[in-house]
């Protein structure tokens, strides 16, 4: 990778050392131009007219995201964020009394809240599968639970927001297939970060956001739903994009994943997200993954060598998300001190991962991307 060239293609790199890529990454120039360019056209010729003119770029979003995931374009929906994308699929699952939902301790709280809501409304049971000692989901424990039966859904995150680990998504997929159980993967932190292939992972549903490691615009996200199960899912909301009106008083749902969409949307964002997906795929997800995991490993090593700093990350093979504390310092104060020196980091919030028995009050979170440099890591370390 030509890091200098990639940085000069990223205007934000000249302004900040951005180590908050798990929050929202810096978009590259082609994404900025696509979003700003479309919005400008909307302002000059009208929103509907701009959409007609850029029809091909809007449609290309589906091809671009499908290519990134090894999916088919008709399995992709554009949704305004990862949470709603996830919701549109989750709330479409016809849960019944006694159905079991299996998840993991590191689950994102928005998902956990939805499990609890559905459990209360439909009589489903939410069960948190035990971890391995390293914090990743235990495959043995999952298999034992699957063998007991009544599992309607296995639903987990690929990379949690707060503890650096990577869950064994593909191994979970193999177990789900062997037991014929539906598998929903929250890939919000792993898309644009790890090389992903939906067939290798074996998930039936996958959701992600645009703004994190994919470097797309805020207010964008997408949903993947495997073609074979698409028709078994009835979205909780349907509009005239998701379904066709059939006179005199009926309707017919779309057969593709666009049944999870709404008609009105952030069109410039959809175009920009397609450009971001192309940008990542063109660079090569394997190369991106290597670079991100390599930088994070280096940062962990340097942090561990500093007296007073404690790296908290878990998992056998940690991600690009690095969490740590500094003795005697409030994580928020570390974040503020870094910010004053032009280094962006974030602070984890225990309420965003409510099932986690290891939840700490807070930690500093430095999440690296391929455009970060050793010099930027040094800048963070010098703050400490
Ligand atoms: C950020 C995040 C989400 C939510 O994504 P939004 O686009 O903010 O809705 C869901 N799951 C995980 C693991 C996340 O990190």
mmCIF file of C-alpha atoms and ligand atoms in Angstrom:
data_model
loop_
_atom_site.group_PDB
_atom_site.id
_atom_site.type_symbol
_atom_site.label_atom_id
_atom_site.label_comp_id
_atom_site.label_asym_id
_atom_site.label_seq_id
_atom_site.Cartn_x
_atom_site.Cartn_y
_atom_site.Cartn_z
ATOM 1 C CA UNK A 1 0.000 0.000 0.000
ATOM 2 C CA UNK A 2 1.203 3.477 -0.836
ATOM 3 C CA UNK A 3 0.299 5.084 2.477
ATOM 4 C CA UNK A 4 1.426 8.567 1.430
ATOM 5 C CA UNK A 5 -0.814 8.451 -1.601
ATOM 6 C CA UNK A 6 -3.746 7.100 0.407
ATOM 7 C CA UNK A 7 -3.245 9.875 2.951
ATOM 8 C CA UNK A 8 -3.134 12.577 0.305
ATOM 9 C CA UNK A 9 -6.416 11.125 -0.980
ATOM 10 C CA UNK A 10 -7.859 11.707 2.536
ATOM 11 C CA UNK A 11 -8.110 15.429 3.345
ATOM 12 C CA UNK A 12 -8.650 14.742 7.054
ATOM 13 C CA UNK A 13 -5.199 13.163 7.382
ATOM 14 C CA UNK A 14 -3.684 16.639 7.076
ATOM 15 C CA UNK A 15 -5.780 17.863 10.010
ATOM 16 C CA UNK A 16 -5.832 15.146 12.662
ATOM 17 C CA UNK A 17 -4.285 11.877 13.741
ATOM 18 C CA UNK A 18 -7.576 10.038 13.511
ATOM 19 C CA UNK A 19 -7.643 7.005 15.809
ATOM 20 C CA UNK A 20 -11.429 6.875 16.104
ATOM 21 C CA UNK A 21 -12.187 4.760 13.060
ATOM 22 C CA UNK A 22 -14.517 2.493 15.020
ATOM 23 C CA UNK A 23 -16.579 5.643 15.653
ATOM 24 C CA UNK A 24 -16.473 7.182 12.184
ATOM 25 C CA UNK A 25 -13.495 6.949 9.807
ATOM 26 C CA UNK A 26 -12.251 9.745 7.547
ATOM 27 C CA UNK A 27 -13.782 9.431 4.081
ATOM 28 C CA UNK A 28 -11.487 9.502 1.043
ATOM 29 C CA UNK A 29 -11.735 12.154 -1.668
ATOM 30 C CA UNK A 30 -13.847 10.092 -4.139
ATOM 31 C CA UNK A 31 -16.502 9.560 -1.434
ATOM 32 C CA UNK A 32 -16.512 13.247 -0.508
ATOM 33 C CA UNK A 33 -16.813 14.238 -4.172
ATOM 34 C CA UNK A 34 -19.614 11.750 -4.843
ATOM 35 C CA UNK A 35 -21.711 12.908 -1.874
ATOM 36 C CA UNK A 36 -21.037 16.631 -2.278
ATOM 37 C CA UNK A 37 -21.416 16.422 -6.052
ATOM 38 C CA UNK A 38 -24.814 14.784 -5.894
ATOM 39 C CA UNK A 39 -26.099 17.160 -3.235
ATOM 40 C CA UNK A 40 -24.920 20.083 -5.331
ATOM 41 C CA UNK A 41 -26.796 18.713 -8.341
ATOM 42 C CA UNK A 42 -29.917 18.334 -6.213
ATOM 43 C CA UNK A 43 -29.591 21.994 -5.274
ATOM 44 C CA UNK A 44 -29.133 23.088 -8.895
ATOM 45 C CA UNK A 45 -31.574 20.964 -10.900
ATOM 46 C CA UNK A 46 -33.886 19.409 -8.272
ATOM 47 C CA UNK A 47 -33.682 16.254 -6.187
ATOM 48 C CA UNK A 48 -35.802 14.018 -8.437
ATOM 49 C CA UNK A 49 -34.039 15.266 -11.537
ATOM 50 C CA UNK A 50 -30.587 14.698 -9.986
ATOM 51 C CA UNK A 51 -31.633 11.133 -9.076
ATOM 52 C CA UNK A 52 -32.677 10.505 -12.685
ATOM 53 C CA UNK A 53 -29.397 11.806 -13.942
ATOM 54 C CA UNK A 54 -27.375 9.681 -11.492
ATOM 55 C CA UNK A 55 -29.496 6.569 -11.793
ATOM 56 C CA UNK A 56 -26.511 4.424 -12.700
ATOM 57 C CA UNK A 57 -24.459 5.531 -9.677
ATOM 58 C CA UNK A 58 -27.420 4.914 -7.364
ATOM 59 C CA UNK A 59 -27.945 1.424 -8.802
ATOM 60 C CA UNK A 60 -24.217 0.723 -8.635
ATOM 61 C CA UNK A 61 -24.397 0.765 -4.808
ATOM 62 C CA UNK A 62 -25.907 -2.753 -4.868
ATOM 63 C CA UNK A 63 -23.165 -4.134 -7.122
ATOM 64 C CA UNK A 64 -20.410 -2.496 -5.084
ATOM 65 C CA UNK A 65 -21.585 -3.792 -1.704
ATOM 66 C CA UNK A 66 -22.332 -7.235 -3.157
ATOM 67 C CA UNK A 67 -18.799 -7.422 -4.554
ATOM 68 C CA UNK A 68 -17.301 -6.449 -1.196
ATOM 69 C CA UNK A 69 -19.189 -9.264 0.581
ATOM 70 C CA UNK A 70 -19.209 -11.964 -2.077
ATOM 71 C CA UNK A 71 -22.995 -11.582 -2.248
ATOM 72 C CA UNK A 72 -25.448 -10.905 -5.084
ATOM 73 C CA UNK A 73 -26.823 -7.413 -5.727
ATOM 74 C CA UNK A 74 -30.411 -8.567 -5.136
ATOM 75 C CA UNK A 75 -29.407 -9.644 -1.606
ATOM 76 C CA UNK A 76 -28.455 -6.062 -0.584
ATOM 77 C CA UNK A 77 -30.656 -3.294 0.842
ATOM 78 C CA UNK A 78 -29.710 0.316 1.507
ATOM 79 C CA UNK A 79 -30.761 1.367 5.021
ATOM 80 C CA UNK A 80 -29.983 4.554 6.928
ATOM 81 C CA UNK A 81 -27.766 2.933 9.572
ATOM 82 C CA UNK A 82 -26.692 -0.446 10.853
ATOM 83 C CA UNK A 83 -29.198 -0.521 13.689
ATOM 84 C CA UNK A 84 -32.212 -0.067 11.416
ATOM 85 C CA UNK A 85 -30.765 -2.511 8.889
ATOM 86 C CA UNK A 86 -30.397 -5.082 11.664
ATOM 87 C CA UNK A 87 -33.889 -4.250 13.028
ATOM 88 C CA UNK A 88 -35.570 -4.642 9.649
ATOM 89 C CA UNK A 89 -34.314 -8.208 9.479
ATOM 90 C CA UNK A 90 -34.590 -9.118 13.164
ATOM 91 C CA UNK A 91 -38.167 -7.897 13.586
ATOM 92 C CA UNK A 92 -39.077 -9.753 10.381
ATOM 93 C CA UNK A 93 -38.301 -13.119 11.981
ATOM 94 C CA UNK A 94 -41.549 -14.864 12.992
ATOM 95 C CA UNK A 95 -40.657 -15.728 16.597
ATOM 96 C CA UNK A 96 -43.019 -17.932 18.560
ATOM 97 C CA UNK A 97 -43.479 -18.823 22.209
ATOM 98 C CA UNK A 98 -40.526 -20.857 23.481
ATOM 99 C CA UNK A 99 -38.160 -19.954 20.638
ATOM 100 C CA UNK A 100 -34.603 -19.526 21.816
ATOM 101 C CA UNK A 101 -32.328 -16.695 20.675
ATOM 102 C CA UNK A 102 -28.630 -17.407 21.301
ATOM 103 C CA UNK A 103 -26.207 -14.506 21.523
ATOM 104 C CA UNK A 104 -22.903 -13.539 23.095
ATOM 105 C CA UNK A 105 -21.711 -11.495 26.082
ATOM 106 C CA UNK A 106 -20.144 -8.768 23.943
ATOM 107 C CA UNK A 107 -23.388 -8.034 22.091
ATOM 108 C CA UNK A 108 -24.180 -4.414 21.242
ATOM 109 C CA UNK A 109 -26.902 -3.047 23.515
ATOM 110 C CA UNK A 110 -29.220 -1.910 20.704
ATOM 111 C CA UNK A 111 -29.419 -5.555 19.642
ATOM 112 C CA UNK A 112 -29.771 -6.761 23.226
ATOM 113 C CA UNK A 113 -32.646 -4.346 23.817
ATOM 114 C CA UNK A 114 -34.405 -5.737 20.731
ATOM 115 C CA UNK A 115 -33.950 -9.323 22.020
ATOM 116 C CA UNK A 116 -35.468 -8.389 25.354
ATOM 117 C CA UNK A 117 -38.354 -6.587 23.678
ATOM 118 C CA UNK A 118 -39.167 -9.555 21.448
ATOM 119 C CA UNK A 119 -38.732 -11.962 24.347
ATOM 120 C CA UNK A 120 -41.293 -10.017 26.354
ATOM 121 C CA UNK A 121 -43.726 -9.655 23.445
ATOM 122 C CA UNK A 122 -43.527 -13.118 21.868
ATOM 123 C CA UNK A 123 -42.396 -15.415 24.644
ATOM 124 C CA UNK A 124 -39.002 -16.065 23.062
ATOM 125 C CA UNK A 125 -36.058 -16.710 25.364
ATOM 126 C CA UNK A 126 -32.735 -14.876 25.102
ATOM 127 C CA UNK A 127 -29.719 -16.905 26.154
ATOM 128 C CA UNK A 128 -26.203 -15.547 26.370
ATOM 129 C CA UNK A 129 -23.768 -18.295 25.375
ATOM 130 C CA UNK A 130 -20.718 -18.502 27.671
ATOM 131 C CA UNK A 131 -17.327 -17.221 26.502
ATOM 132 C CA UNK A 132 -13.959 -18.833 26.155
ATOM 133 C CA UNK A 133 -11.536 -17.524 28.797
ATOM 134 C CA UNK A 134 -10.282 -15.035 26.177
ATOM 135 C CA UNK A 135 -13.741 -13.460 25.842
ATOM 136 C CA UNK A 136 -14.721 -14.825 22.432
ATOM 137 C CA UNK A 137 -17.896 -16.848 22.091
ATOM 138 C CA UNK A 138 -17.330 -20.496 23.076
ATOM 139 C CA UNK A 139 -18.021 -22.758 20.096
ATOM 140 C CA UNK A 140 -18.360 -25.791 22.364
ATOM 141 C CA UNK A 141 -20.947 -24.014 24.475
ATOM 142 C CA UNK A 142 -22.781 -22.853 21.347
ATOM 143 C CA UNK A 143 -22.830 -26.355 19.931
ATOM 144 C CA UNK A 144 -24.185 -27.750 23.191
ATOM 145 C CA UNK A 145 -26.998 -25.180 23.172
ATOM 146 C CA UNK A 146 -27.825 -25.840 19.527
ATOM 147 C CA UNK A 147 -28.065 -29.551 20.257
ATOM 148 C CA UNK A 148 -30.773 -28.908 22.892
ATOM 149 C CA UNK A 149 -33.136 -27.666 20.156
ATOM 150 C CA UNK A 150 -35.740 -24.870 19.886
ATOM 151 C CA UNK A 151 -33.097 -22.384 18.675
ATOM 152 C CA UNK A 152 -34.793 -19.966 16.276
ATOM 153 C CA UNK A 153 -31.815 -17.640 15.848
ATOM 154 C CA UNK A 154 -28.108 -17.324 16.541
ATOM 155 C CA UNK A 155 -27.300 -13.626 16.540
ATOM 156 C CA UNK A 156 -23.998 -12.029 17.413
ATOM 157 C CA UNK A 157 -21.495 -9.350 16.562
ATOM 158 C CA UNK A 158 -18.339 -10.027 14.586
ATOM 159 C CA UNK A 159 -16.240 -7.365 16.329
ATOM 160 C CA UNK A 160 -17.607 -5.690 19.465
ATOM 161 C CA UNK A 161 -17.172 -1.936 19.859
ATOM 162 C CA UNK A 162 -15.391 -2.069 23.172
ATOM 163 C CA UNK A 163 -12.896 -4.868 23.779
ATOM 164 C CA UNK A 164 -10.722 -5.547 20.745
ATOM 165 C CA UNK A 165 -11.793 -9.118 20.114
ATOM 166 C CA UNK A 166 -12.931 -10.850 16.927
ATOM 167 C CA UNK A 167 -15.665 -13.455 17.289
ATOM 168 C CA UNK A 168 -15.267 -16.731 15.329
ATOM 169 C CA UNK A 169 -17.938 -15.795 12.787
ATOM 170 C CA UNK A 170 -17.212 -18.513 10.214
ATOM 171 C CA UNK A 171 -17.037 -21.296 12.822
ATOM 172 C CA UNK A 172 -20.402 -20.121 14.176
ATOM 173 C CA UNK A 173 -21.709 -20.258 10.594
ATOM 174 C CA UNK A 174 -20.666 -23.887 10.231
ATOM 175 C CA UNK A 175 -22.462 -24.837 13.444
ATOM 176 C CA UNK A 176 -25.613 -22.957 12.427
ATOM 177 C CA UNK A 177 -25.664 -24.683 9.044
ATOM 178 C CA UNK A 178 -25.149 -28.082 10.623
ATOM 179 C CA UNK A 179 -28.173 -27.457 12.863
ATOM 180 C CA UNK A 180 -30.262 -25.661 10.223
ATOM 181 C CA UNK A 181 -30.524 -22.543 12.383
ATOM 182 C CA UNK A 182 -30.858 -18.953 11.148
ATOM 183 C CA UNK A 183 -27.699 -16.872 11.683
ATOM 184 C CA UNK A 184 -27.631 -13.062 11.944
ATOM 185 C CA UNK A 185 -24.236 -11.338 12.041
ATOM 186 C CA UNK A 186 -23.755 -7.730 13.153
ATOM 187 C CA UNK A 187 -20.723 -6.836 11.038
ATOM 188 C CA UNK A 188 -20.804 -3.148 11.873
ATOM 189 C CA UNK A 189 -17.171 -3.065 13.009
ATOM 190 C CA UNK A 190 -15.799 -5.689 10.632
ATOM 191 C CA UNK A 191 -16.940 -4.467 7.205
ATOM 192 C CA UNK A 192 -14.085 -2.427 5.717
ATOM 193 C CA UNK A 193 -11.795 -3.817 8.439
ATOM 194 C CA UNK A 194 -11.586 -7.573 7.752
ATOM 195 C CA UNK A 195 -11.880 -9.460 4.476
ATOM 196 C CA UNK A 196 -15.420 -10.859 4.576
ATOM 197 C CA UNK A 197 -17.278 -13.311 2.422
ATOM 198 C CA UNK A 198 -20.854 -14.157 3.319
ATOM 199 C CA UNK A 199 -20.572 -17.688 1.930
ATOM 200 C CA UNK A 200 -17.412 -18.395 3.895
ATOM 201 C CA UNK A 201 -19.000 -17.014 7.053
ATOM 202 C CA UNK A 202 -22.257 -18.816 6.349
ATOM 203 C CA UNK A 203 -24.476 -16.086 7.788
ATOM 204 C CA UNK A 204 -28.027 -15.654 6.510
ATOM 205 C CA UNK A 205 -28.289 -11.986 7.440
ATOM 206 C CA UNK A 206 -25.545 -9.367 7.882
ATOM 207 C CA UNK A 207 -25.836 -5.700 8.804
ATOM 208 C CA UNK A 208 -23.293 -2.881 8.707
ATOM 209 C CA UNK A 209 -22.904 0.863 8.770
ATOM 210 C CA UNK A 210 -21.297 3.193 6.236
ATOM 211 C CA UNK A 211 -19.349 5.527 8.461
ATOM 212 C CA UNK A 212 -17.042 3.176 10.373
ATOM 213 C CA UNK A 213 -14.210 1.190 8.756
ATOM 214 C CA UNK A 214 -15.854 1.419 5.344
ATOM 215 C CA UNK A 215 -15.146 5.199 5.282
ATOM 216 C CA UNK A 216 -18.569 6.062 3.870
ATOM 217 C CA UNK A 217 -20.866 8.962 4.761
ATOM 218 C CA UNK A 218 -22.716 9.133 8.082
ATOM 219 C CA UNK A 219 -26.414 8.244 7.983
ATOM 220 C CA UNK A 220 -25.877 5.244 5.714
ATOM 221 C CA UNK A 221 -25.878 1.492 6.252
ATOM 222 C CA UNK A 222 -26.853 -1.717 4.550
ATOM 223 C CA UNK A 223 -28.393 -5.109 5.024
ATOM 224 C CA UNK A 224 -27.499 -8.403 3.367
ATOM 225 C CA UNK A 225 -30.130 -11.167 3.324
ATOM 226 C CA UNK A 226 -29.399 -14.501 1.694
ATOM 227 C CA UNK A 227 -31.697 -15.084 -1.264
ATOM 228 C CA UNK A 228 -32.911 -18.463 0.027
ATOM 229 C CA UNK A 229 -34.418 -16.961 3.178
ATOM 230 C CA UNK A 230 -35.539 -13.599 1.808
ATOM 231 C CA UNK A 231 -39.110 -14.689 1.227
ATOM 232 C CA UNK A 232 -39.472 -16.108 4.725
ATOM 233 C CA UNK A 233 -38.928 -12.653 6.229
ATOM 234 C CA UNK A 234 -41.755 -10.135 6.312
ATOM 235 C CA UNK A 235 -40.348 -6.693 7.189
ATOM 236 C CA UNK A 236 -41.988 -4.902 10.122
ATOM 237 C CA UNK A 237 -42.647 -1.892 7.852
ATOM 238 C CA UNK A 238 -43.576 -1.912 4.191
ATOM 239 C CA UNK A 239 -43.911 1.071 1.913
ATOM 240 C CA UNK A 240 -44.361 1.507 -1.826
ATOM 241 C CA UNK A 241 -40.666 0.778 -2.387
ATOM 242 C CA UNK A 242 -40.805 -2.454 -0.417
ATOM 243 C CA UNK A 243 -44.101 -3.612 -1.923
ATOM 244 C CA UNK A 244 -46.353 -2.894 -4.916
ATOM 245 C CA UNK A 245 -49.937 -1.837 -4.423
ATOM 246 C CA UNK A 246 -52.333 -4.345 -5.986
ATOM 247 C CA UNK A 247 -55.822 -3.024 -6.704
ATOM 248 C CA UNK A 248 -58.346 -3.080 -5.201
ATOM 249 C CA UNK A 249 -56.828 -3.478 -1.733
ATOM 250 C CA UNK A 250 -53.820 -5.768 -1.702
ATOM 251 C CA UNK A 251 -50.077 -5.585 -2.039
ATOM 252 C CA UNK A 252 -47.185 -7.723 -3.162
ATOM 253 C CA UNK A 253 -43.792 -7.564 -1.488
ATOM 254 C CA UNK A 254 -40.648 -7.242 -3.556
ATOM 255 C CA UNK A 255 -38.820 -10.515 -3.992
ATOM 256 C CA UNK A 256 -35.344 -9.040 -3.465
ATOM 257 C CA UNK A 257 -33.696 -7.458 -0.426
ATOM 258 C CA UNK A 258 -35.091 -4.060 -1.339
ATOM 259 C CA UNK A 259 -38.212 -5.178 0.506
ATOM 260 C CA UNK A 260 -36.315 -3.934 3.587
ATOM 261 C CA UNK A 261 -35.872 -0.422 2.160
ATOM 262 C CA UNK A 262 -37.933 2.749 2.181
ATOM 263 C CA UNK A 263 -38.549 4.880 -0.875
ATOM 264 C CA UNK A 264 -37.176 8.114 0.552
ATOM 265 C CA UNK A 265 -33.506 8.001 1.385
ATOM 266 C CA UNK A 266 -30.202 9.839 1.517
ATOM 267 C CA UNK A 267 -29.512 9.450 -2.209
ATOM 268 C CA UNK A 268 -26.143 11.209 -2.073
ATOM 269 C CA UNK A 269 -25.239 8.922 0.818
ATOM 270 C CA UNK A 270 -26.202 5.806 -1.111
ATOM 271 C CA UNK A 271 -24.007 6.871 -4.033
ATOM 272 C CA UNK A 272 -21.173 7.715 -1.626
ATOM 273 C CA UNK A 273 -21.463 4.386 0.180
ATOM 274 C CA UNK A 274 -21.167 2.581 -3.149
ATOM 275 C CA UNK A 275 -18.021 4.561 -3.899
ATOM 276 C CA UNK A 276 -16.636 3.708 -0.448
ATOM 277 C CA UNK A 277 -17.298 -0.010 -1.030
ATOM 278 C CA UNK A 278 -15.488 0.170 -4.377
ATOM 279 C CA UNK A 279 -12.607 2.042 -2.775
ATOM 280 C CA UNK A 280 -12.119 -0.700 -0.176
ATOM 281 C CA UNK A 281 -12.520 -3.553 -2.670
ATOM 282 C CA UNK A 282 -10.107 -1.915 -5.136
ATOM 283 C CA UNK A 283 -7.478 -1.532 -2.412
ATOM 284 C CA UNK A 284 -8.031 -5.168 -1.463
ATOM 285 C CA UNK A 285 -9.609 -6.226 1.817
ATOM 286 C CA UNK A 286 -6.805 -8.681 2.639
ATOM 287 C CA UNK A 287 -4.253 -5.875 2.410
ATOM 288 C CA UNK A 288 -6.451 -3.567 4.463
ATOM 289 C CA UNK A 289 -6.906 -6.239 7.125
ATOM 290 C CA UNK A 290 -3.169 -6.915 7.352
ATOM 291 C CA UNK A 291 -2.317 -3.257 7.670
ATOM 292 C CA UNK A 292 -5.018 -2.509 10.268
ATOM 293 C CA UNK A 293 -4.222 -5.529 12.450
ATOM 294 C CA UNK A 294 -0.486 -4.821 12.135
ATOM 295 C CA UNK A 295 -0.797 -1.202 13.278
ATOM 296 C CA UNK A 296 -3.049 -2.219 16.175
ATOM 297 C CA UNK A 297 -0.580 -4.923 17.257
ATOM 298 C CA UNK A 298 2.209 -2.360 17.241
ATOM 299 C CA UNK A 299 0.151 0.075 19.313
ATOM 300 C CA UNK A 300 -0.688 -2.641 21.861
ATOM 301 C CA UNK A 301 2.959 -3.591 22.148
ATOM 302 C CA UNK A 302 4.048 0.008 22.713
ATOM 303 C CA UNK A 303 1.269 0.610 25.225
ATOM 304 C CA UNK A 304 2.116 -2.548 27.160
ATOM 305 C CA UNK A 305 5.704 -1.356 27.474
ATOM 306 C CA UNK A 306 4.640 1.941 29.104
ATOM 307 C CA UNK A 307 4.422 1.921 32.869
ATOM 308 C CA UNK A 308 0.935 2.938 33.940
ATOM 309 C CA UNK A 309 -0.805 1.932 30.735
ATOM 310 C CA UNK A 310 -2.886 -1.261 30.718
ATOM 311 C CA UNK A 311 -4.126 -2.830 27.498
ATOM 312 C CA UNK A 312 -7.536 -4.420 28.055
ATOM 313 C CA UNK A 313 -8.152 -6.117 24.726
ATOM 314 C CA UNK A 314 -9.396 -9.674 24.651
ATOM 315 C CA UNK A 315 -9.562 -12.421 22.039
ATOM 316 C CA UNK A 316 -7.018 -14.794 20.507
ATOM 317 C CA UNK A 317 -6.492 -12.592 17.464
ATOM 318 C CA UNK A 318 -7.320 -8.999 18.356
ATOM 319 C CA UNK A 319 -8.831 -6.469 15.931
ATOM 320 C CA UNK A 320 -7.913 -2.910 14.946
ATOM 321 C CA UNK A 321 -9.694 -1.652 18.069
ATOM 322 C CA UNK A 322 -7.274 -1.034 20.947
ATOM 323 C CA UNK A 323 -8.623 -0.361 24.434
ATOM 324 C CA UNK A 324 -6.584 0.650 27.442
ATOM 325 C CA UNK A 325 -6.533 2.587 30.675
ATOM 326 C CA UNK A 326 -3.903 4.859 32.180
ATOM 327 C CA UNK A 327 -3.291 4.635 35.925
ATOM 328 C CA UNK A 328 -4.716 7.538 37.820
ATOM 329 C CA UNK A 329 -6.286 9.116 34.737
ATOM 330 C CA UNK A 330 -9.918 9.243 33.780
ATOM 331 C CA UNK A 331 -10.312 7.902 30.209
ATOM 332 C CA UNK A 332 -12.254 11.067 29.331
ATOM 333 C CA UNK A 333 -9.254 13.144 30.452
ATOM 334 C CA UNK A 334 -6.939 11.052 28.265
ATOM 335 C CA UNK A 335 -9.273 11.602 25.330
ATOM 336 C CA UNK A 336 -9.339 15.354 25.990
ATOM 337 C CA UNK A 337 -5.540 15.557 26.322
ATOM 338 C CA UNK A 338 -5.122 13.645 23.059
ATOM 339 C CA UNK A 339 -7.647 15.895 21.367
ATOM 340 C CA UNK A 340 -5.681 18.972 22.393
ATOM 341 C CA UNK A 341 -2.692 17.510 20.568
ATOM 342 C CA UNK A 342 -4.661 16.709 17.432
ATOM 343 C CA UNK A 343 -5.174 13.011 18.177
ATOM 344 C CA UNK A 344 -8.723 11.614 18.068
ATOM 345 C CA UNK A 345 -9.543 8.695 20.343
ATOM 346 C CA UNK A 346 -12.801 7.707 22.018
ATOM 347 C CA UNK A 347 -13.997 6.361 25.366
ATOM 348 C CA UNK A 348 -16.006 3.154 25.732
ATOM 349 C CA UNK A 349 -19.401 3.223 27.411
ATOM 350 C CA UNK A 350 -20.421 0.200 29.523
ATOM 351 C CA UNK A 351 -24.092 0.789 28.645
ATOM 352 C CA UNK A 352 -23.378 -0.081 25.006
ATOM 353 C CA UNK A 353 -22.548 -3.707 25.894
ATOM 354 C CA UNK A 354 -24.901 -4.509 28.712
ATOM 355 C CA UNK A 355 -24.516 -8.313 28.826
ATOM 356 C CA UNK A 356 -20.739 -8.168 29.270
ATOM 357 C CA UNK A 357 -19.791 -9.436 32.743
ATOM 358 C CA UNK A 358 -16.337 -7.896 32.274
ATOM 359 C CA UNK A 359 -17.807 -4.471 31.533
ATOM 360 C CA UNK A 360 -15.522 -1.813 32.926
ATOM 361 C CA UNK A 361 -16.647 1.676 33.824
ATOM 362 C CA UNK A 362 -14.783 3.071 30.815
ATOM 363 C CA UNK A 363 -11.602 2.732 28.776
ATOM 364 C CA UNK A 364 -9.774 4.733 26.152
ATOM 365 C CA UNK A 365 -10.411 3.324 22.673
ATOM 366 C CA UNK A 366 -7.914 3.938 19.863
ATOM 367 C CA UNK A 367 -9.138 2.358 16.624
ATOM 368 C CA UNK A 368 -6.649 2.425 13.758
ATOM 369 C CA UNK A 369 -7.156 2.397 10.012
ATOM 370 C CA UNK A 370 -4.767 1.652 7.161
ATOM 371 C CA UNK A 371 -4.131 5.349 6.548
ATOM 372 C CA UNK A 372 -2.736 5.816 10.054
ATOM 373 C CA UNK A 373 1.023 5.898 10.460
ATOM 374 C CA UNK A 374 3.599 4.912 13.059
ATOM 375 C CA UNK A 375 4.188 8.622 13.581
ATOM 376 C CA UNK A 376 0.507 9.071 14.528
ATOM 377 C CA UNK A 377 0.741 6.200 17.011
ATOM 378 C CA UNK A 378 3.810 7.925 18.478
ATOM 379 C CA UNK A 379 1.773 11.086 18.872
ATOM 380 C CA UNK A 380 -0.784 9.235 20.947
ATOM 381 C CA UNK A 381 1.951 7.604 23.024
ATOM 382 C CA UNK A 382 3.624 10.961 23.629
ATOM 383 C CA UNK A 383 0.326 12.266 25.050
ATOM 384 C CA UNK A 384 0.403 9.469 27.615
HETATM 385 C C1 LIG B 1 -21.774 1.052 15.777
HETATM 386 C C2 LIG B 1 -22.328 -0.304 16.024
HETATM 387 C C3 LIG B 1 -23.666 -0.597 15.749
HETATM 388 C C4 LIG B 1 -24.659 0.464 15.362
HETATM 389 O O1 LIG B 1 -24.414 1.065 14.113
HETATM 390 P P1 LIG B 1 -25.235 2.363 13.709
HETATM 391 O O2 LIG B 1 -24.855 2.645 12.292
HETATM 392 O O3 LIG B 1 -24.810 3.429 14.674
HETATM 393 O O4 LIG B 1 -26.678 2.045 13.830
HETATM 394 C C5 LIG B 1 -24.100 -1.895 15.897
HETATM 395 N N1 LIG B 1 -23.262 -2.872 16.305
HETATM 396 C C6 LIG B 1 -21.968 -2.640 16.565
HETATM 397 C C7 LIG B 1 -21.083 -3.767 16.999
HETATM 398 C C8 LIG B 1 -21.451 -1.346 16.439
HETATM 399 O O5 LIG B 1 -20.175 -1.106 16.728
#
